[in-house]
Amino acid sequence: ALAMAMTHVILKEFYWENPAPYFLDYASRYTDLPFLVTLSQSDGRWHMDRFLTAQDLGQQVPQAASKTVMWDAHQNAPRVPKGSMGFRWDNGGQWNLALETADGESIAPALTILGHEDRVVDIEFPYFGGKEPGVVTRGVPVKALSTPNGQTCWVTTVLDLMMAHAGVDRGLSGDYPKNYDDPQPYTPKWQEAITGVDARLAIRVARELADNAVKTQGRSMIALGAGTNHWYHSDEIYRAIINLVLLTGSEGGTGGGWAHCVGQE
């Protein structure tokens, strides 16, 4: 819960209100945040589905169903960058992500669809923080793509989904918290009732982690021990923590990243 609240603060302050160029560049190059995700609809309700692939675009290339897609801000069109899983298995061996197409054309990945969307849809995200499982419904900017079979495929970016899921209010429809003191998922006030950590402290730690990473180009580190492994679904706790070092561009360089003590891994 604390990691999710810190994610909320970092996304709000360093990706939305005052975007940090270092974070945006890192996220574009080394994470899946700019990749496009398809949306599905059932009974009038929208849900996240799966990654958009080259096969969805009708591209007749090897392993098309495993080659993921970005939105190219320069071309204003979907493009397939080198280095996704499909490239590992198409005999080309190009499995290091590169911001260019297979034929060498550069790609300028758009981290968000906001501002260029075709519409905003309210997506239901599962929520397990209450006594009974539920959902939170939050608006997400989406684009419409025409598929080879003549159907319309609605897509958005991973970052747009994360912004909505984490509850960062960008002026869209849905159940967004008003501020950090609003106890809706996943604000600092929300985590306070779960963890006992003062909301103000959660905000401060998130800001300091991110601010240090901006000033040092990613030399922020989170160290943890075996404690999380004493809880059910500890892999989800790990993922929430790893998100923080990725959002702050801190993984992969000297002095930053995710450090684990106790050698049970």
mmCIF file of N, CA and C in Angstrom, residues 96-209:
data_model
loop_
_atom_site.group_PDB
_atom_site.id
_atom_site.type_symbol
_atom_site.label_atom_id
_atom_site.label_comp_id
_atom_site.label_asym_id
_atom_site.label_seq_id
_atom_site.Cartn_x
_atom_site.Cartn_y
_atom_site.Cartn_z
ATOM 1 N N ASN A 96 17.175 -6.678 -27.914
ATOM 2 C CA ASN A 96 17.416 -5.503 -27.092
ATOM 3 C C ASN A 96 16.550 -4.382 -27.653
ATOM 4 N N LEU A 97 15.703 -3.791 -26.797
ATOM 5 C CA LEU A 97 14.763 -2.792 -27.269
ATOM 6 C C LEU A 97 15.489 -1.605 -27.891
ATOM 7 N N ALA A 98 15.063 -1.250 -29.099
ATOM 8 C CA ALA A 98 15.609 -0.086 -29.804
ATOM 9 C C ALA A 98 14.454 0.756 -30.304
ATOM 10 N N LEU A 99 14.603 2.064 -30.210
ATOM 11 C CA LEU A 99 13.534 2.961 -30.634
ATOM 12 C C LEU A 99 13.637 3.214 -32.137
ATOM 13 N N GLU A 100 13.507 2.113 -32.880
ATOM 14 C CA GLU A 100 13.506 2.165 -34.335
ATOM 15 C C GLU A 100 12.790 0.933 -34.867
ATOM 16 N N THR A 101 12.330 1.029 -36.096
ATOM 17 C CA THR A 101 11.645 -0.099 -36.715
ATOM 18 C C THR A 101 12.673 -1.112 -37.205
ATOM 19 N N ALA A 102 12.191 -2.241 -37.697
ATOM 20 C CA ALA A 102 13.091 -3.293 -38.187
ATOM 21 C C ALA A 102 13.941 -2.819 -39.357
ATOM 22 N N ASP A 103 13.436 -1.838 -40.115
ATOM 23 C CA ASP A 103 14.216 -1.324 -41.243
ATOM 24 C C ASP A 103 14.993 -0.058 -40.893
ATOM 25 N N GLY A 104 15.096 0.254 -39.592
ATOM 26 C CA GLY A 104 15.986 1.319 -39.151
ATOM 27 C C GLY A 104 15.387 2.705 -39.043
ATOM 28 N N GLU A 105 14.074 2.863 -39.245
ATOM 29 C CA GLU A 105 13.455 4.178 -39.099
ATOM 30 C C GLU A 105 13.247 4.492 -37.623
ATOM 31 N N SER A 106 13.615 5.690 -37.199
ATOM 32 C CA SER A 106 13.527 6.054 -35.788
ATOM 33 C C SER A 106 12.075 6.192 -35.346
ATOM 34 N N ILE A 107 11.841 5.919 -34.048
ATOM 35 C CA ILE A 107 10.520 6.026 -33.440
ATOM 36 C C ILE A 107 10.604 6.981 -32.264
ATOM 37 N N ALA A 108 9.641 7.873 -32.166
ATOM 38 C CA ALA A 108 9.521 8.769 -31.010
ATOM 39 C C ALA A 108 8.314 8.304 -30.206
ATOM 40 N N PRO A 109 8.521 7.435 -29.214
ATOM 41 C CA PRO A 109 7.381 6.843 -28.509
ATOM 42 C C PRO A 109 6.595 7.862 -27.694
ATOM 43 N N ALA A 110 5.283 7.827 -27.827
ATOM 44 C CA ALA A 110 4.407 8.676 -27.017
ATOM 45 C C ALA A 110 4.057 7.918 -25.742
ATOM 46 N N LEU A 111 4.412 8.487 -24.604
ATOM 47 C CA LEU A 111 4.099 7.838 -23.340
ATOM 48 C C LEU A 111 2.619 7.916 -23.008
ATOM 49 N N THR A 112 1.945 8.917 -23.556
ATOM 50 C CA THR A 112 0.525 9.093 -23.264
ATOM 51 C C THR A 112 -0.245 9.438 -24.529
ATOM 52 N N ILE A 113 -1.505 9.063 -24.534
ATOM 53 C CA ILE A 113 -2.412 9.418 -25.618
ATOM 54 C C ILE A 113 -3.122 10.734 -25.311
ATOM 55 N N LEU A 114 -3.075 11.163 -24.060
ATOM 56 C CA LEU A 114 -3.808 12.351 -23.623
ATOM 57 C C LEU A 114 -3.433 13.573 -24.467
ATOM 58 N N GLY A 115 -4.447 14.261 -24.950
ATOM 59 C CA GLY A 115 -4.230 15.412 -25.811
ATOM 60 C C GLY A 115 -4.366 15.079 -27.279
ATOM 61 N N HIS A 116 -4.303 13.791 -27.595
ATOM 62 C CA HIS A 116 -4.447 13.328 -28.980
ATOM 63 C C HIS A 116 -5.449 12.185 -29.066
ATOM 64 N N GLU A 117 -6.246 12.026 -28.015
ATOM 65 C CA GLU A 117 -7.161 10.900 -27.948
ATOM 66 C C GLU A 117 -8.363 11.090 -28.874
ATOM 67 N N ASP A 118 -8.974 9.978 -29.267
ATOM 68 C CA ASP A 118 -10.220 10.010 -30.026
ATOM 69 C C ASP A 118 -11.421 10.099 -29.096
ATOM 70 N N ARG A 119 -11.256 9.591 -27.881
ATOM 71 C CA ARG A 119 -12.304 9.689 -26.873
ATOM 72 C C ARG A 119 -11.729 9.290 -25.525
ATOM 73 N N VAL A 120 -12.509 9.461 -24.486
ATOM 74 C CA VAL A 120 -12.147 8.990 -23.144
ATOM 75 C C VAL A 120 -13.177 7.946 -22.728
ATOM 76 N N VAL A 121 -12.705 6.803 -22.265
ATOM 77 C CA VAL A 121 -13.624 5.764 -21.800
ATOM 78 C C VAL A 121 -13.340 5.468 -20.340
ATOM 79 N N ASP A 122 -14.365 5.091 -19.597
ATOM 80 C CA ASP A 122 -14.222 4.734 -18.187
ATOM 81 C C ASP A 122 -13.901 3.257 -18.078
ATOM 82 N N ILE A 123 -12.719 2.953 -17.566
ATOM 83 C CA ILE A 123 -12.246 1.580 -17.453
ATOM 84 C C ILE A 123 -12.386 1.105 -16.010
ATOM 85 N N GLU A 124 -12.814 -0.124 -15.849
ATOM 86 C CA GLU A 124 -12.932 -0.722 -14.522
ATOM 87 C C GLU A 124 -11.631 -1.439 -14.160
ATOM 88 N N PHE A 125 -11.047 -1.048 -13.027
ATOM 89 C CA PHE A 125 -9.841 -1.689 -12.509
ATOM 90 C C PHE A 125 -10.214 -2.508 -11.275
ATOM 91 N N PRO A 126 -9.736 -3.744 -11.172
ATOM 92 C CA PRO A 126 -10.052 -4.538 -9.980
ATOM 93 C C PRO A 126 -9.429 -3.923 -8.741
ATOM 94 N N TYR A 127 -10.142 -4.011 -7.622
ATOM 95 C CA TYR A 127 -9.657 -3.465 -6.365
ATOM 96 C C TYR A 127 -9.865 -4.478 -5.251
ATOM 97 N N PHE A 128 -8.775 -4.788 -4.532
ATOM 98 C CA PHE A 128 -8.828 -5.811 -3.497
ATOM 99 C C PHE A 128 -8.495 -5.252 -2.118
ATOM 100 N N GLY A 129 -8.636 -3.944 -1.960
ATOM 101 C CA GLY A 129 -8.264 -3.321 -0.694
ATOM 102 C C GLY A 129 -9.358 -3.308 0.345
ATOM 103 N N GLY A 130 -10.579 -3.687 -0.032
ATOM 104 C CA GLY A 130 -11.678 -3.692 0.920
ATOM 105 C C GLY A 130 -11.960 -5.082 1.452
ATOM 106 N N LYS A 131 -13.033 -5.194 2.198
ATOM 107 C CA LYS A 131 -13.405 -6.500 2.738
ATOM 108 C C LYS A 131 -13.834 -7.452 1.632
ATOM 109 N N GLU A 132 -14.422 -6.910 0.585
ATOM 110 C CA GLU A 132 -14.825 -7.702 -0.567
ATOM 111 C C GLU A 132 -14.173 -7.129 -1.820
ATOM 112 N N PRO A 133 -13.790 -7.985 -2.783
ATOM 113 C CA PRO A 133 -13.228 -7.480 -4.039
ATOM 114 C C PRO A 133 -14.220 -6.540 -4.725
ATOM 115 N N GLY A 134 -13.683 -5.521 -5.362
ATOM 116 C CA GLY A 134 -14.525 -4.567 -6.055
ATOM 117 C C GLY A 134 -13.807 -3.988 -7.254
ATOM 118 N N VAL A 135 -14.263 -2.826 -7.706
ATOM 119 C CA VAL A 135 -13.637 -2.161 -8.840
ATOM 120 C C VAL A 135 -13.574 -0.663 -8.553
ATOM 121 N N VAL A 136 -12.625 0.000 -9.214
ATOM 122 C CA VAL A 136 -12.620 1.452 -9.294
ATOM 123 C C VAL A 136 -12.724 1.797 -10.772
ATOM 124 N N THR A 137 -13.536 2.786 -11.095
ATOM 125 C CA THR A 137 -13.789 3.150 -12.489
ATOM 126 C C THR A 137 -13.191 4.515 -12.764
ATOM 127 N N ARG A 138 -12.279 4.560 -13.741
ATOM 128 C CA ARG A 138 -11.558 5.801 -14.011
ATOM 129 C C ARG A 138 -11.372 6.003 -15.514
ATOM 130 N N GLY A 139 -11.505 7.252 -15.936
ATOM 131 C CA GLY A 139 -11.407 7.588 -17.346
ATOM 132 C C GLY A 139 -9.990 7.493 -17.875
ATOM 133 N N VAL A 140 -9.864 6.989 -19.118
ATOM 134 C CA VAL A 140 -8.579 6.808 -19.780
ATOM 135 C C VAL A 140 -8.689 7.311 -21.223
ATOM 136 N N PRO A 141 -7.705 8.070 -21.715
ATOM 137 C CA PRO A 141 -7.728 8.510 -23.112
ATOM 138 C C PRO A 141 -7.391 7.347 -24.038
ATOM 139 N N VAL A 142 -8.114 7.220 -25.140
ATOM 140 C CA VAL A 142 -7.907 6.091 -26.050
ATOM 141 C C VAL A 142 -7.917 6.565 -27.500
ATOM 142 N N LYS A 143 -7.297 5.750 -28.353
ATOM 143 C CA LYS A 143 -7.317 5.993 -29.789
ATOM 144 C C LYS A 143 -7.980 4.814 -30.483
ATOM 145 N N ALA A 144 -8.589 5.095 -31.629
ATOM 146 C CA ALA A 144 -9.249 4.066 -32.428
ATOM 147 C C ALA A 144 -8.359 3.689 -33.601
ATOM 148 N N LEU A 145 -8.082 2.386 -33.741
ATOM 149 C CA LEU A 145 -7.305 1.889 -34.870
ATOM 150 C C LEU A 145 -8.182 0.959 -35.702
ATOM 151 N N SER A 146 -8.043 1.059 -37.006
ATOM 152 C CA SER A 146 -8.773 0.163 -37.904
ATOM 153 C C SER A 146 -7.935 -1.077 -38.156
ATOM 154 N N THR A 147 -8.509 -2.243 -37.936
ATOM 155 C CA THR A 147 -7.809 -3.509 -38.147
ATOM 156 C C THR A 147 -8.047 -4.008 -39.572
ATOM 157 N N PRO A 148 -7.225 -4.947 -40.050
ATOM 158 C CA PRO A 148 -7.389 -5.455 -41.417
ATOM 159 C C PRO A 148 -8.760 -6.063 -41.698
ATOM 160 N N ASN A 149 -9.437 -6.564 -40.668
ATOM 161 C CA ASN A 149 -10.757 -7.154 -40.877
ATOM 162 C C ASN A 149 -11.878 -6.119 -40.834
ATOM 163 N N GLY A 150 -11.497 -4.837 -40.763
ATOM 164 C CA GLY A 150 -12.493 -3.786 -40.822
ATOM 165 C C GLY A 150 -13.085 -3.386 -39.488
ATOM 166 N N GLN A 151 -12.610 -3.986 -38.417
ATOM 167 C CA GLN A 151 -13.121 -3.646 -37.093
ATOM 168 C C GLN A 151 -12.296 -2.518 -36.478
ATOM 169 N N THR A 152 -12.836 -1.920 -35.425
ATOM 170 C CA THR A 152 -12.137 -0.859 -34.705
ATOM 171 C C THR A 152 -11.532 -1.418 -33.432
ATOM 172 N N CYS A 153 -10.253 -1.136 -33.244
ATOM 173 C CA CYS A 153 -9.545 -1.576 -32.041
ATOM 174 C C CYS A 153 -9.212 -0.332 -31.220
ATOM 175 N N TRP A 154 -9.643 -0.322 -29.973
ATOM 176 C CA TRP A 154 -9.369 0.808 -29.088
ATOM 177 C C TRP A 154 -8.118 0.523 -28.262
ATOM 178 N N VAL A 155 -7.207 1.490 -28.212
ATOM 179 C CA VAL A 155 -5.929 1.279 -27.527
ATOM 180 C C VAL A 155 -5.569 2.484 -26.676
ATOM 181 N N THR A 156 -4.712 2.243 -25.692
ATOM 182 C CA THR A 156 -4.110 3.305 -24.896
ATOM 183 C C THR A 156 -2.727 2.838 -24.486
ATOM 184 N N THR A 157 -1.960 3.673 -23.805
ATOM 185 C CA THR A 157 -0.619 3.265 -23.400
ATOM 186 C C THR A 157 -0.620 2.665 -21.994
ATOM 187 N N VAL A 158 0.445 1.943 -21.694
ATOM 188 C CA VAL A 158 0.609 1.392 -20.351
ATOM 189 C C VAL A 158 0.646 2.525 -19.322
ATOM 190 N N LEU A 159 1.326 3.629 -19.652
ATOM 191 C CA LEU A 159 1.395 4.748 -18.712
ATOM 192 C C LEU A 159 0.010 5.337 -18.459
ATOM 193 N N ASP A 160 -0.804 5.481 -19.495
ATOM 194 C CA ASP A 160 -2.153 6.010 -19.297
ATOM 195 C C ASP A 160 -2.961 5.105 -18.376
ATOM 196 N N LEU A 161 -2.801 3.807 -18.522
ATOM 197 C CA LEU A 161 -3.490 2.864 -17.640
ATOM 198 C C LEU A 161 -2.964 2.964 -16.217
ATOM 199 N N MET A 162 -1.638 3.105 -16.073
ATOM 200 C CA MET A 162 -1.057 3.217 -14.741
ATOM 201 C C MET A 162 -1.494 4.513 -14.059
ATOM 202 N N MET A 163 -1.531 5.608 -14.816
ATOM 203 C CA MET A 163 -2.002 6.878 -14.258
ATOM 204 C C MET A 163 -3.414 6.727 -13.704
ATOM 205 N N ALA A 164 -4.276 6.081 -14.481
ATOM 206 C CA ALA A 164 -5.661 5.902 -14.049
ATOM 207 C C ALA A 164 -5.746 4.958 -12.864
ATOM 208 N N HIS A 165 -5.060 3.837 -12.943
ATOM 209 C CA HIS A 165 -5.120 2.858 -11.864
ATOM 210 C C HIS A 165 -4.600 3.451 -10.558
ATOM 211 N N ALA A 166 -3.527 4.228 -10.635
ATOM 212 C CA ALA A 166 -2.944 4.833 -9.437
ATOM 213 C C ALA A 166 -3.749 6.027 -8.937
ATOM 214 N N GLY A 167 -4.720 6.480 -9.727
ATOM 215 C CA GLY A 167 -5.597 7.546 -9.268
ATOM 216 C C GLY A 167 -5.079 8.954 -9.477
ATOM 217 N N VAL A 168 -4.261 9.164 -10.518
ATOM 218 C CA VAL A 168 -3.742 10.505 -10.800
ATOM 219 C C VAL A 168 -4.776 11.265 -11.617
ATOM 220 N N ASP A 169 -5.348 12.299 -11.031
ATOM 221 C CA ASP A 169 -6.418 13.060 -11.671
ATOM 222 C C ASP A 169 -5.833 13.977 -12.735
ATOM 223 N N ARG A 170 -6.165 13.694 -14.004
ATOM 224 C CA ARG A 170 -5.727 14.532 -15.124
ATOM 225 C C ARG A 170 -6.921 15.223 -15.785
ATOM 226 N N GLY A 171 -7.983 15.394 -15.006
ATOM 227 C CA GLY A 171 -9.159 16.078 -15.517
ATOM 228 C C GLY A 171 -10.085 15.183 -16.310
ATOM 229 N N LEU A 172 -9.960 13.879 -16.128
ATOM 230 C CA LEU A 172 -10.787 12.929 -16.857
ATOM 231 C C LEU A 172 -11.947 12.462 -15.979
ATOM 232 N N SER A 173 -12.881 11.742 -16.580
ATOM 233 C CA SER A 173 -14.041 11.248 -15.846
ATOM 234 C C SER A 173 -13.644 10.112 -14.912
ATOM 235 N N GLY A 174 -14.545 9.770 -13.993
ATOM 236 C CA GLY A 174 -14.308 8.620 -13.139
ATOM 237 C C GLY A 174 -14.062 8.955 -11.688
ATOM 238 N N ASP A 175 -13.742 7.914 -10.919
ATOM 239 C CA ASP A 175 -13.597 8.018 -9.461
ATOM 240 C C ASP A 175 -12.174 8.420 -9.074
ATOM 241 N N TYR A 176 -11.769 9.612 -9.457
ATOM 242 C CA TYR A 176 -10.426 10.086 -9.127
ATOM 243 C C TYR A 176 -10.437 10.818 -7.781
ATOM 244 N N PRO A 177 -9.408 10.604 -6.966
ATOM 245 C CA PRO A 177 -9.326 11.340 -5.698
ATOM 246 C C PRO A 177 -9.068 12.821 -5.958
ATOM 247 N N LYS A 178 -9.560 13.643 -5.059
ATOM 248 C CA LYS A 178 -9.425 15.089 -5.208
ATOM 249 C C LYS A 178 -8.025 15.578 -4.840
ATOM 250 N N ASN A 179 -7.414 14.945 -3.838
ATOM 251 C CA ASN A 179 -6.094 15.361 -3.378
ATOM 252 C C ASN A 179 -5.483 14.214 -2.568
ATOM 253 N N TYR A 180 -4.323 14.463 -1.970
ATOM 254 C CA TYR A 180 -3.629 13.428 -1.207
ATOM 255 C C TYR A 180 -4.393 13.014 0.049
ATOM 256 N N ASP A 181 -5.263 13.883 0.557
ATOM 257 C CA ASP A 181 -6.026 13.575 1.767
ATOM 258 C C ASP A 181 -7.337 12.844 1.481
ATOM 259 N N ASP A 182 -7.645 12.649 0.226
ATOM 260 C CA ASP A 182 -8.843 11.898 -0.166
ATOM 261 C C ASP A 182 -8.515 10.410 -0.032
ATOM 262 N N PRO A 183 -9.249 9.641 0.776
ATOM 263 C CA PRO A 183 -8.886 8.239 1.040
ATOM 264 C C PRO A 183 -9.266 7.249 -0.057
ATOM 265 N N GLN A 184 -9.427 7.726 -1.284
ATOM 266 C CA GLN A 184 -9.678 6.801 -2.387
ATOM 267 C C GLN A 184 -8.381 6.102 -2.776
ATOM 268 N N PRO A 185 -8.477 4.879 -3.309
ATOM 269 C CA PRO A 185 -7.260 4.199 -3.783
ATOM 270 C C PRO A 185 -6.588 5.047 -4.879
ATOM 271 N N TYR A 186 -5.284 5.311 -4.880
ATOM 272 C CA TYR A 186 -4.245 4.780 -4.022
ATOM 273 C C TYR A 186 -3.464 5.957 -3.466
ATOM 274 N N THR A 187 -4.129 6.798 -2.728
ATOM 275 C CA THR A 187 -3.533 8.029 -2.233
ATOM 276 C C THR A 187 -2.727 7.786 -0.952
ATOM 277 N N PRO A 188 -1.897 8.767 -0.560
ATOM 278 C CA PRO A 188 -1.196 8.658 0.721
ATOM 279 C C PRO A 188 -2.161 8.475 1.899
ATOM 280 N N LYS A 189 -3.311 9.148 1.873
ATOM 281 C CA LYS A 189 -4.277 8.991 2.962
ATOM 282 C C LYS A 189 -4.880 7.589 2.961
ATOM 283 N N TRP A 190 -5.112 7.030 1.797
ATOM 284 C CA TRP A 190 -5.645 5.670 1.688
ATOM 285 C C TRP A 190 -4.699 4.665 2.347
ATOM 286 N N GLN A 191 -3.400 4.788 2.079
ATOM 287 C CA GLN A 191 -2.457 3.817 2.639
ATOM 288 C C GLN A 191 -2.297 3.983 4.138
ATOM 289 N N GLU A 192 -2.527 5.184 4.660
ATOM 290 C CA GLU A 192 -2.349 5.444 6.092
ATOM 291 C C GLU A 192 -3.220 4.510 6.936
ATOM 292 N N ALA A 193 -4.453 4.275 6.506
ATOM 293 C CA ALA A 193 -5.357 3.406 7.263
ATOM 294 C C ALA A 193 -4.938 1.946 7.198
ATOM 295 N N ILE A 194 -4.145 1.576 6.205
ATOM 296 C CA ILE A 194 -3.713 0.184 6.031
ATOM 297 C C ILE A 194 -2.387 -0.071 6.719
ATOM 298 N N THR A 195 -1.429 0.856 6.550
ATOM 299 C CA THR A 195 -0.064 0.624 7.030
ATOM 300 C C THR A 195 0.242 1.302 8.357
ATOM 301 N N GLY A 196 -0.501 2.360 8.690
ATOM 302 C CA GLY A 196 -0.169 3.147 9.872
ATOM 303 C C GLY A 196 0.886 4.204 9.604
ATOM 304 N N VAL A 197 1.405 4.265 8.381
ATOM 305 C CA VAL A 197 2.395 5.283 8.022
ATOM 306 C C VAL A 197 1.679 6.597 7.758
ATOM 307 N N ASP A 198 2.103 7.652 8.417
ATOM 308 C CA ASP A 198 1.492 8.962 8.244
ATOM 309 C C ASP A 198 1.526 9.370 6.768
ATOM 310 N N ALA A 199 0.408 9.876 6.260
ATOM 311 C CA ALA A 199 0.318 10.261 4.856
ATOM 312 C C ALA A 199 1.385 11.274 4.482
ATOM 313 N N ARG A 200 1.692 12.199 5.401
ATOM 314 C CA ARG A 200 2.697 13.216 5.113
ATOM 315 C C ARG A 200 4.076 12.599 4.939
ATOM 316 N N LEU A 201 4.360 11.538 5.694
ATOM 317 C CA LEU A 201 5.643 10.864 5.565
ATOM 318 C C LEU A 201 5.723 10.125 4.231
ATOM 319 N N ALA A 202 4.626 9.500 3.833
ATOM 320 C CA ALA A 202 4.595 8.805 2.541
ATOM 321 C C ALA A 202 4.872 9.775 1.401
ATOM 322 N N ILE A 203 4.275 10.960 1.491
ATOM 323 C CA ILE A 203 4.496 11.978 0.462
ATOM 324 C C ILE A 203 5.957 12.420 0.464
ATOM 325 N N ARG A 204 6.495 12.644 1.648
ATOM 326 C CA ARG A 204 7.883 13.124 1.748
ATOM 327 C C ARG A 204 8.873 12.110 1.189
ATOM 328 N N VAL A 205 8.713 10.840 1.547
ATOM 329 C CA VAL A 205 9.646 9.813 1.084
ATOM 330 C C VAL A 205 9.573 9.672 -0.439
ATOM 331 N N ALA A 206 8.357 9.714 -0.992
ATOM 332 C CA ALA A 206 8.202 9.613 -2.438
ATOM 333 C C ALA A 206 8.895 10.771 -3.139
ATOM 334 N N ARG A 207 8.690 11.967 -2.627
ATOM 335 C CA ARG A 207 9.311 13.147 -3.236
ATOM 336 C C ARG A 207 10.829 13.079 -3.156
ATOM 337 N N GLU A 208 11.345 12.656 -2.006
ATOM 338 C CA GLU A 208 12.800 12.604 -1.844
ATOM 339 C C GLU A 208 13.419 11.534 -2.737
ATOM 340 N N LEU A 209 12.768 10.388 -2.847
ATOM 341 C CA LEU A 209 13.265 9.334 -3.732
ATOM 342 C C LEU A 209 13.353 9.840 -5.166
#
